[in-house]
Amino acid sequence: MTTRSLILIKPDGVKRGLIGKIVERLERPGLKIIGMKMVWIDEDFSKKHYKEHVEKEFYKNLEKFIVSGPIVAIVVEGVEAVENVRKIVGDTEPYKALPGTIRGDFAHHHVEFTNREKKAVMNLIHASANKKEAEEEINLWFSESELHDYSTVHEDHVF
Ligand code: ATP
Ligand code: MG
């Protein structure tokens, strides 16, 4: 089934100049980008996006990090897009993320280190965890008019 997922290139990915490399990882397997924009969010928006984490101990470090620069927000569409994107992204903790994943190839942070330093786990991207979260997040970040319906060359081969 064709589904949608939200990906955010977090401030570390933008500042490290990794936008192009990360977008390539999504395009290469044939996922279709149907929305993309750069946004600099504030603390209120962070609390909406990370509502499941607001009460957690690490939240204040996460919030400081996520508002520290602009984010590139992307919506992709594809066959089982949520699960496919999570596979491409890799483990939350870059130390555990396998080579070949975005986090495994471009980051190396360890949770104990980041907690000690009062930093967030800098893991370059966010990706929706399941279909329900994907729907909620896409509604939070994009209006219907920012999502585009068009055909890619892949559609003859993939969909
Ligand atoms: P994301 O939601 O950003 O895609 P994820 O779903 O892999 O990441 P979550 O458990 O939703 O991981 O955590 C959200 C974000 O909070 C992580 O990406 C990371 O930046 C940060 N984070 C998660 N766990 C910790 C922790 N124990 N200490 C510090 N930061 C953390
Ligand atoms: Mg998550």
PDB file of C-alpha atoms and ligand atoms in Angstrom:
ATOM      1  CA  MET A   1       0.000   0.000   0.000  1.00  0.00           C
ATOM      2  CA  THR A   2       1.222   3.513  -0.783  1.00  0.00           C
ATOM      3  CA  THR A   3       1.656   5.563   2.386  1.00  0.00           C
ATOM      4  CA  ARG A   4       3.248   8.843   3.443  1.00  0.00           C
ATOM      5  CA  SER A   5       5.930   9.676   5.990  1.00  0.00           C
ATOM      6  CA  LEU A   6       7.378  12.888   7.432  1.00  0.00           C
ATOM      7  CA  ILE A   7      11.143  13.372   7.521  1.00  0.00           C
ATOM      8  CA  LEU A   8      12.882  16.313   9.155  1.00  0.00           C
ATOM      9  CA  ILE A   9      16.505  17.181   8.492  1.00  0.00           C
ATOM     10  CA  LYS A  10      17.335  18.560  11.942  1.00  0.00           C
ATOM     11  CA  PRO A  11      19.563  21.628  12.562  1.00  0.00           C
ATOM     12  CA  ASP A  12      22.729  19.485  12.755  1.00  0.00           C
ATOM     13  CA  GLY A  13      22.053  18.037   9.289  1.00  0.00           C
ATOM     14  CA  VAL A  14      21.348  21.461   7.793  1.00  0.00           C
ATOM     15  CA  LYS A  15      24.398  23.114   9.418  1.00  0.00           C
ATOM     16  CA  ARG A  16      26.689  20.260   8.402  1.00  0.00           C
ATOM     17  CA  GLY A  17      25.659  20.693   4.752  1.00  0.00           C
ATOM     18  CA  LEU A  18      24.068  17.249   4.517  1.00  0.00           C
ATOM     19  CA  ILE A  19      20.714  18.234   2.981  1.00  0.00           C
ATOM     20  CA  GLY A  20      21.672  16.964  -0.487  1.00  0.00           C
ATOM     21  CA  LYS A  21      23.162  13.681   0.734  1.00  0.00           C
ATOM     22  CA  ILE A  22      20.121  12.961   2.931  1.00  0.00           C
ATOM     23  CA  VAL A  23      17.617  13.795   0.189  1.00  0.00           C
ATOM     24  CA  GLU A  24      19.565  11.505  -2.147  1.00  0.00           C
ATOM     25  CA  ARG A  25      19.135   8.605   0.311  1.00  0.00           C
ATOM     26  CA  LEU A  26      15.366   9.078   0.066  1.00  0.00           C
ATOM     27  CA  GLU A  27      15.206   9.546  -3.711  1.00  0.00           C
ATOM     28  CA  ARG A  28      17.575   6.703  -4.583  1.00  0.00           C
ATOM     29  CA  PRO A  29      15.229   3.831  -3.612  1.00  0.00           C
ATOM     30  CA  GLY A  30      12.370   5.541  -5.485  1.00  0.00           C
ATOM     31  CA  LEU A  31      10.487   7.264  -2.668  1.00  0.00           C
ATOM     32  CA  LYS A  32       8.529  10.203  -4.075  1.00  0.00           C
ATOM     33  CA  ILE A  33       8.986  13.637  -2.502  1.00  0.00           C
ATOM     34  CA  ILE A  34       5.555  15.313  -2.456  1.00  0.00           C
ATOM     35  CA  GLY A  35       6.364  18.233  -0.116  1.00  0.00           C
ATOM     36  CA  MET A  36       9.509  20.038   1.042  1.00  0.00           C
ATOM     37  CA  LYS A  37      10.279  23.311   2.862  1.00  0.00           C
ATOM     38  CA  MET A  38      12.726  24.974   5.295  1.00  0.00           C
ATOM     39  CA  VAL A  39      11.257  26.036   8.655  1.00  0.00           C
ATOM     40  CA  TRP A  40      12.769  27.449  11.857  1.00  0.00           C
ATOM     41  CA  ILE A  41      10.443  26.286  14.634  1.00  0.00           C
ATOM     42  CA  ASP A  42      10.001  27.758  18.138  1.00  0.00           C
ATOM     43  CA  GLU A  43       9.560  26.122  21.562  1.00  0.00           C
ATOM     44  CA  ASP A  44       5.746  25.957  21.258  1.00  0.00           C
ATOM     45  CA  PHE A  45       5.911  24.130  17.952  1.00  0.00           C
ATOM     46  CA  SER A  46       8.566  21.765  19.346  1.00  0.00           C
ATOM     47  CA  LYS A  47       6.170  20.813  22.170  1.00  0.00           C
ATOM     48  CA  LYS A  48       3.519  19.962  19.561  1.00  0.00           C
ATOM     49  CA  HIS A  49       5.861  17.897  17.415  1.00  0.00           C
ATOM     50  CA  TYR A  50       7.496  16.087  20.346  1.00  0.00           C
ATOM     51  CA  LYS A  51       4.303  15.850  22.483  1.00  0.00           C
ATOM     52  CA  GLU A  52       5.104  12.238  23.452  1.00  0.00           C
ATOM     53  CA  HIS A  53       8.478  13.351  24.890  1.00  0.00           C
ATOM     54  CA  VAL A  54       7.582  16.660  26.622  1.00  0.00           C
ATOM     55  CA  GLU A  55       7.447  15.096  30.097  1.00  0.00           C
ATOM     56  CA  LYS A  56      10.694  13.133  29.675  1.00  0.00           C
ATOM     57  CA  GLU A  57      13.955  14.072  31.311  1.00  0.00           C
ATOM     58  CA  PHE A  58      15.814  14.573  28.035  1.00  0.00           C
ATOM     59  CA  TYR A  59      13.125  16.875  26.578  1.00  0.00           C
ATOM     60  CA  LYS A  60      14.691  20.225  27.491  1.00  0.00           C
ATOM     61  CA  ASN A  61      17.958  19.257  25.779  1.00  0.00           C
ATOM     62  CA  LEU A  62      15.990  18.033  22.760  1.00  0.00           C
ATOM     63  CA  GLU A  63      14.001  21.296  22.581  1.00  0.00           C
ATOM     64  CA  LYS A  64      17.141  23.450  22.808  1.00  0.00           C
ATOM     65  CA  PHE A  65      18.633  21.477  19.922  1.00  0.00           C
ATOM     66  CA  ILE A  66      15.564  21.395  17.676  1.00  0.00           C
ATOM     67  CA  VAL A  67      15.025  25.196  17.830  1.00  0.00           C
ATOM     68  CA  SER A  68      18.736  25.969  17.318  1.00  0.00           C
ATOM     69  CA  GLY A  69      18.524  26.393  13.542  1.00  0.00           C
ATOM     70  CA  PRO A  70      16.353  25.799  10.502  1.00  0.00           C
ATOM     71  CA  ILE A  71      14.933  22.374   9.673  1.00  0.00           C
ATOM     72  CA  VAL A  72      14.149  20.927   6.243  1.00  0.00           C
ATOM     73  CA  ALA A  73      10.756  19.211   6.374  1.00  0.00           C
ATOM     74  CA  ILE A  74       9.951  16.598   3.736  1.00  0.00           C
ATOM     75  CA  VAL A  75       6.934  14.418   2.984  1.00  0.00           C
ATOM     76  CA  VAL A  76       7.578  11.259   0.980  1.00  0.00           C
ATOM     77  CA  GLU A  77       5.172   8.784  -0.502  1.00  0.00           C
ATOM     78  CA  GLY A  78       5.905   5.160  -1.324  1.00  0.00           C
ATOM     79  CA  VAL A  79       5.096   1.521  -0.705  1.00  0.00           C
ATOM     80  CA  GLU A  80       5.136   1.115   3.094  1.00  0.00           C
ATOM     81  CA  ALA A  81       6.921   4.475   3.232  1.00  0.00           C
ATOM     82  CA  VAL A  82       6.986   4.750   7.053  1.00  0.00           C
ATOM     83  CA  GLU A  83       8.772   1.427   7.583  1.00  0.00           C
ATOM     84  CA  ASN A  84      11.032   1.896   4.557  1.00  0.00           C
ATOM     85  CA  VAL A  85      12.136   5.335   5.758  1.00  0.00           C
ATOM     86  CA  ARG A  86      12.854   4.053   9.312  1.00  0.00           C
ATOM     87  CA  LYS A  87      15.053   1.343   7.738  1.00  0.00           C
ATOM     88  CA  ILE A  88      16.939   3.938   5.669  1.00  0.00           C
ATOM     89  CA  VAL A  89      17.297   6.227   8.730  1.00  0.00           C
ATOM     90  CA  GLY A  90      18.662   3.634  11.203  1.00  0.00           C
ATOM     91  CA  ASP A  91      18.652   3.405  15.003  1.00  0.00           C
ATOM     92  CA  THR A  92      17.813   6.495  17.123  1.00  0.00           C
ATOM     93  CA  GLU A  93      21.265   6.316  18.702  1.00  0.00           C
ATOM     94  CA  PRO A  94      23.864   6.851  15.969  1.00  0.00           C
ATOM     95  CA  TYR A  95      26.364   4.692  17.934  1.00  0.00           C
ATOM     96  CA  LYS A  96      24.020   1.732  17.312  1.00  0.00           C
ATOM     97  CA  ALA A  97      22.863   2.676  13.796  1.00  0.00           C
ATOM     98  CA  LEU A  98      24.286   0.328  11.175  1.00  0.00           C
ATOM     99  CA  PRO A  99      26.580   1.494   8.367  1.00  0.00           C
ATOM    100  CA  GLY A 100      24.474   2.052   5.255  1.00  0.00           C
ATOM    101  CA  THR A 101      21.830   3.941   7.231  1.00  0.00           C
ATOM    102  CA  ILE A 102      21.781   7.755   7.301  1.00  0.00           C
ATOM    103  CA  ARG A 103      22.475   7.943  11.039  1.00  0.00           C
ATOM    104  CA  GLY A 104      25.089   5.157  10.879  1.00  0.00           C
ATOM    105  CA  ASP A 105      26.968   6.746   7.999  1.00  0.00           C
ATOM    106  CA  PHE A 106      26.899  10.397   9.063  1.00  0.00           C
ATOM    107  CA  ALA A 107      26.697  10.490  12.882  1.00  0.00           C
ATOM    108  CA  HIS A 108      28.196   8.683  15.891  1.00  0.00           C
ATOM    109  CA  HIS A 109      26.669  10.127  19.111  1.00  0.00           C
ATOM    110  CA  HIS A 110      26.165   7.895  22.161  1.00  0.00           C
ATOM    111  CA  VAL A 111      23.239   8.502  24.569  1.00  0.00           C
ATOM    112  CA  GLU A 112      25.370   8.404  27.739  1.00  0.00           C
ATOM    113  CA  PHE A 113      27.679  11.055  26.306  1.00  0.00           C
ATOM    114  CA  THR A 114      24.843  13.334  25.246  1.00  0.00           C
ATOM    115  CA  ASN A 115      23.044  12.998  28.602  1.00  0.00           C
ATOM    116  CA  ARG A 116      26.238  13.827  30.489  1.00  0.00           C
ATOM    117  CA  GLU A 117      26.892  16.847  28.269  1.00  0.00           C
ATOM    118  CA  LYS A 118      23.210  17.946  28.530  1.00  0.00           C
ATOM    119  CA  LYS A 119      22.814  17.727  24.762  1.00  0.00           C
ATOM    120  CA  ALA A 120      20.239  15.990  22.596  1.00  0.00           C
ATOM    121  CA  VAL A 121      21.217  12.937  20.620  1.00  0.00           C
ATOM    122  CA  MET A 122      22.307  14.601  17.404  1.00  0.00           C
ATOM    123  CA  ASN A 123      21.046  12.112  14.922  1.00  0.00           C
ATOM    124  CA  LEU A 124      20.479  14.338  11.855  1.00  0.00           C
ATOM    125  CA  ILE A 125      16.903  13.441  11.083  1.00  0.00           C
ATOM    126  CA  HIS A 126      13.473  12.677  12.391  1.00  0.00           C
ATOM    127  CA  ALA A 127      11.229  10.133  10.720  1.00  0.00           C
ATOM    128  CA  SER A 128       7.634   9.225  11.604  1.00  0.00           C
ATOM    129  CA  ALA A 129       7.528   6.073  13.732  1.00  0.00           C
ATOM    130  CA  ASN A 130       4.225   4.608  12.502  1.00  0.00           C
ATOM    131  CA  LYS A 131       1.310   5.387  10.164  1.00  0.00           C
ATOM    132  CA  LYS A 132      -0.756   7.195  12.828  1.00  0.00           C
ATOM    133  CA  GLU A 133       2.204   9.385  13.849  1.00  0.00           C
ATOM    134  CA  ALA A 134       2.923  10.055  10.149  1.00  0.00           C
ATOM    135  CA  GLU A 135      -0.627  11.331   9.531  1.00  0.00           C
ATOM    136  CA  GLU A 136      -0.581  13.560  12.623  1.00  0.00           C
ATOM    137  CA  GLU A 137       2.874  14.940  11.837  1.00  0.00           C
ATOM    138  CA  ILE A 138       2.118  15.645   8.170  1.00  0.00           C
ATOM    139  CA  ASN A 139      -0.999  17.578   9.272  1.00  0.00           C
ATOM    140  CA  LEU A 140       1.072  19.534  11.802  1.00  0.00           C
ATOM    141  CA  TRP A 141       3.883  20.481   9.398  1.00  0.00           C
ATOM    142  CA  PHE A 142       2.128  20.831   6.008  1.00  0.00           C
ATOM    143  CA  SER A 143      -1.105  22.239   4.656  1.00  0.00           C
ATOM    144  CA  GLU A 144      -2.896  20.286   1.912  1.00  0.00           C
ATOM    145  CA  SER A 145      -1.860  22.895  -0.703  1.00  0.00           C
ATOM    146  CA  GLU A 146       1.840  22.280   0.083  1.00  0.00           C
ATOM    147  CA  LEU A 147       1.574  18.592  -0.889  1.00  0.00           C
ATOM    148  CA  HIS A 148       1.800  17.903  -4.600  1.00  0.00           C
ATOM    149  CA  ASP A 149       0.254  15.308  -6.859  1.00  0.00           C
ATOM    150  CA  TYR A 150       2.442  14.511  -9.867  1.00  0.00           C
ATOM    151  CA  SER A 151       3.957  11.536 -11.680  1.00  0.00           C
ATOM    152  CA  THR A 152       7.576  10.473 -11.418  1.00  0.00           C
ATOM    153  CA  VAL A 153       9.451   8.227 -13.853  1.00  0.00           C
ATOM    154  CA  HIS A 154       9.570   5.614 -11.084  1.00  0.00           C
ATOM    155  CA  GLU A 155       5.837   5.123 -11.141  1.00  0.00           C
ATOM    156  CA  ASP A 156       6.013   2.855 -14.199  1.00  0.00           C
ATOM    157  CA  HIS A 157       8.681   0.764 -12.496  1.00  0.00           C
ATOM    158  CA  VAL A 158       7.912   0.924  -8.802  1.00  0.00           C
ATOM    159  CA  PHE A 159       4.219   1.583  -8.148  1.00  0.00           C
TER     160      PHE A 159
HETATM  161  P1  ATP B   1      12.884  10.918  15.856  1.00  0.00           P
HETATM  162  O1  ATP B   1      11.534  10.974  16.554  1.00  0.00           O
HETATM  163  O2  ATP B   1      13.667  12.215  15.999  1.00  0.00           O
HETATM  164  O3  ATP B   1      12.817  10.368  14.464  1.00  0.00           O
HETATM  165  P2  ATP B   1      13.336   8.471  17.055  1.00  0.00           P
HETATM  166  O4  ATP B   1      11.890   8.191  16.749  1.00  0.00           O
HETATM  167  O5  ATP B   1      14.349   7.519  16.507  1.00  0.00           O
HETATM  168  O6  ATP B   1      13.779   9.888  16.591  1.00  0.00           O
HETATM  169  P3  ATP B   1      12.503   9.137  19.710  1.00  0.00           P
HETATM  170  O7  ATP B   1      12.478   8.102  20.785  1.00  0.00           O
HETATM  171  O8  ATP B   1      11.218   9.571  19.100  1.00  0.00           O
HETATM  172  O9  ATP B   1      13.533   8.626  18.612  1.00  0.00           O
HETATM  173  O10 ATP B   1      13.264  10.418  20.297  1.00  0.00           O
HETATM  174  C1  ATP B   1      13.144  11.677  19.674  1.00  0.00           C
HETATM  175  C2  ATP B   1      14.486  12.368  19.680  1.00  0.00           C
HETATM  176  O11 ATP B   1      14.852  12.685  21.017  1.00  0.00           O
HETATM  177  C3  ATP B   1      15.641  11.510  19.157  1.00  0.00           C
HETATM  178  O12 ATP B   1      15.773  11.578  17.763  1.00  0.00           O
HETATM  179  C4  ATP B   1      16.821  12.109  19.864  1.00  0.00           C
HETATM  180  O13 ATP B   1      17.294  13.271  19.176  1.00  0.00           O
HETATM  181  C5  ATP B   1      16.253  12.516  21.218  1.00  0.00           C
HETATM  182  N1  ATP B   1      16.426  11.479  22.246  1.00  0.00           N
HETATM  183  C6  ATP B   1      15.778  10.297  22.317  1.00  0.00           C
HETATM  184  N2  ATP B   1      16.147   9.585  23.403  1.00  0.00           N
HETATM  185  C7  ATP B   1      17.055  10.362  24.059  1.00  0.00           C
HETATM  186  C8  ATP B   1      17.807  10.233  25.270  1.00  0.00           C
HETATM  187  N3  ATP B   1      17.699   9.139  26.031  1.00  0.00           N
HETATM  188  N4  ATP B   1      18.631  11.236  25.595  1.00  0.00           N
HETATM  189  C9  ATP B   1      18.727  12.352  24.834  1.00  0.00           C
HETATM  190  N5  ATP B   1      18.056  12.550  23.695  1.00  0.00           N
HETATM  191  C10 ATP B   1      17.224  11.585  23.305  1.00  0.00           C
HETATM  192 MG    MG B   2      10.267   9.479  17.263  1.00  0.00          MG
END
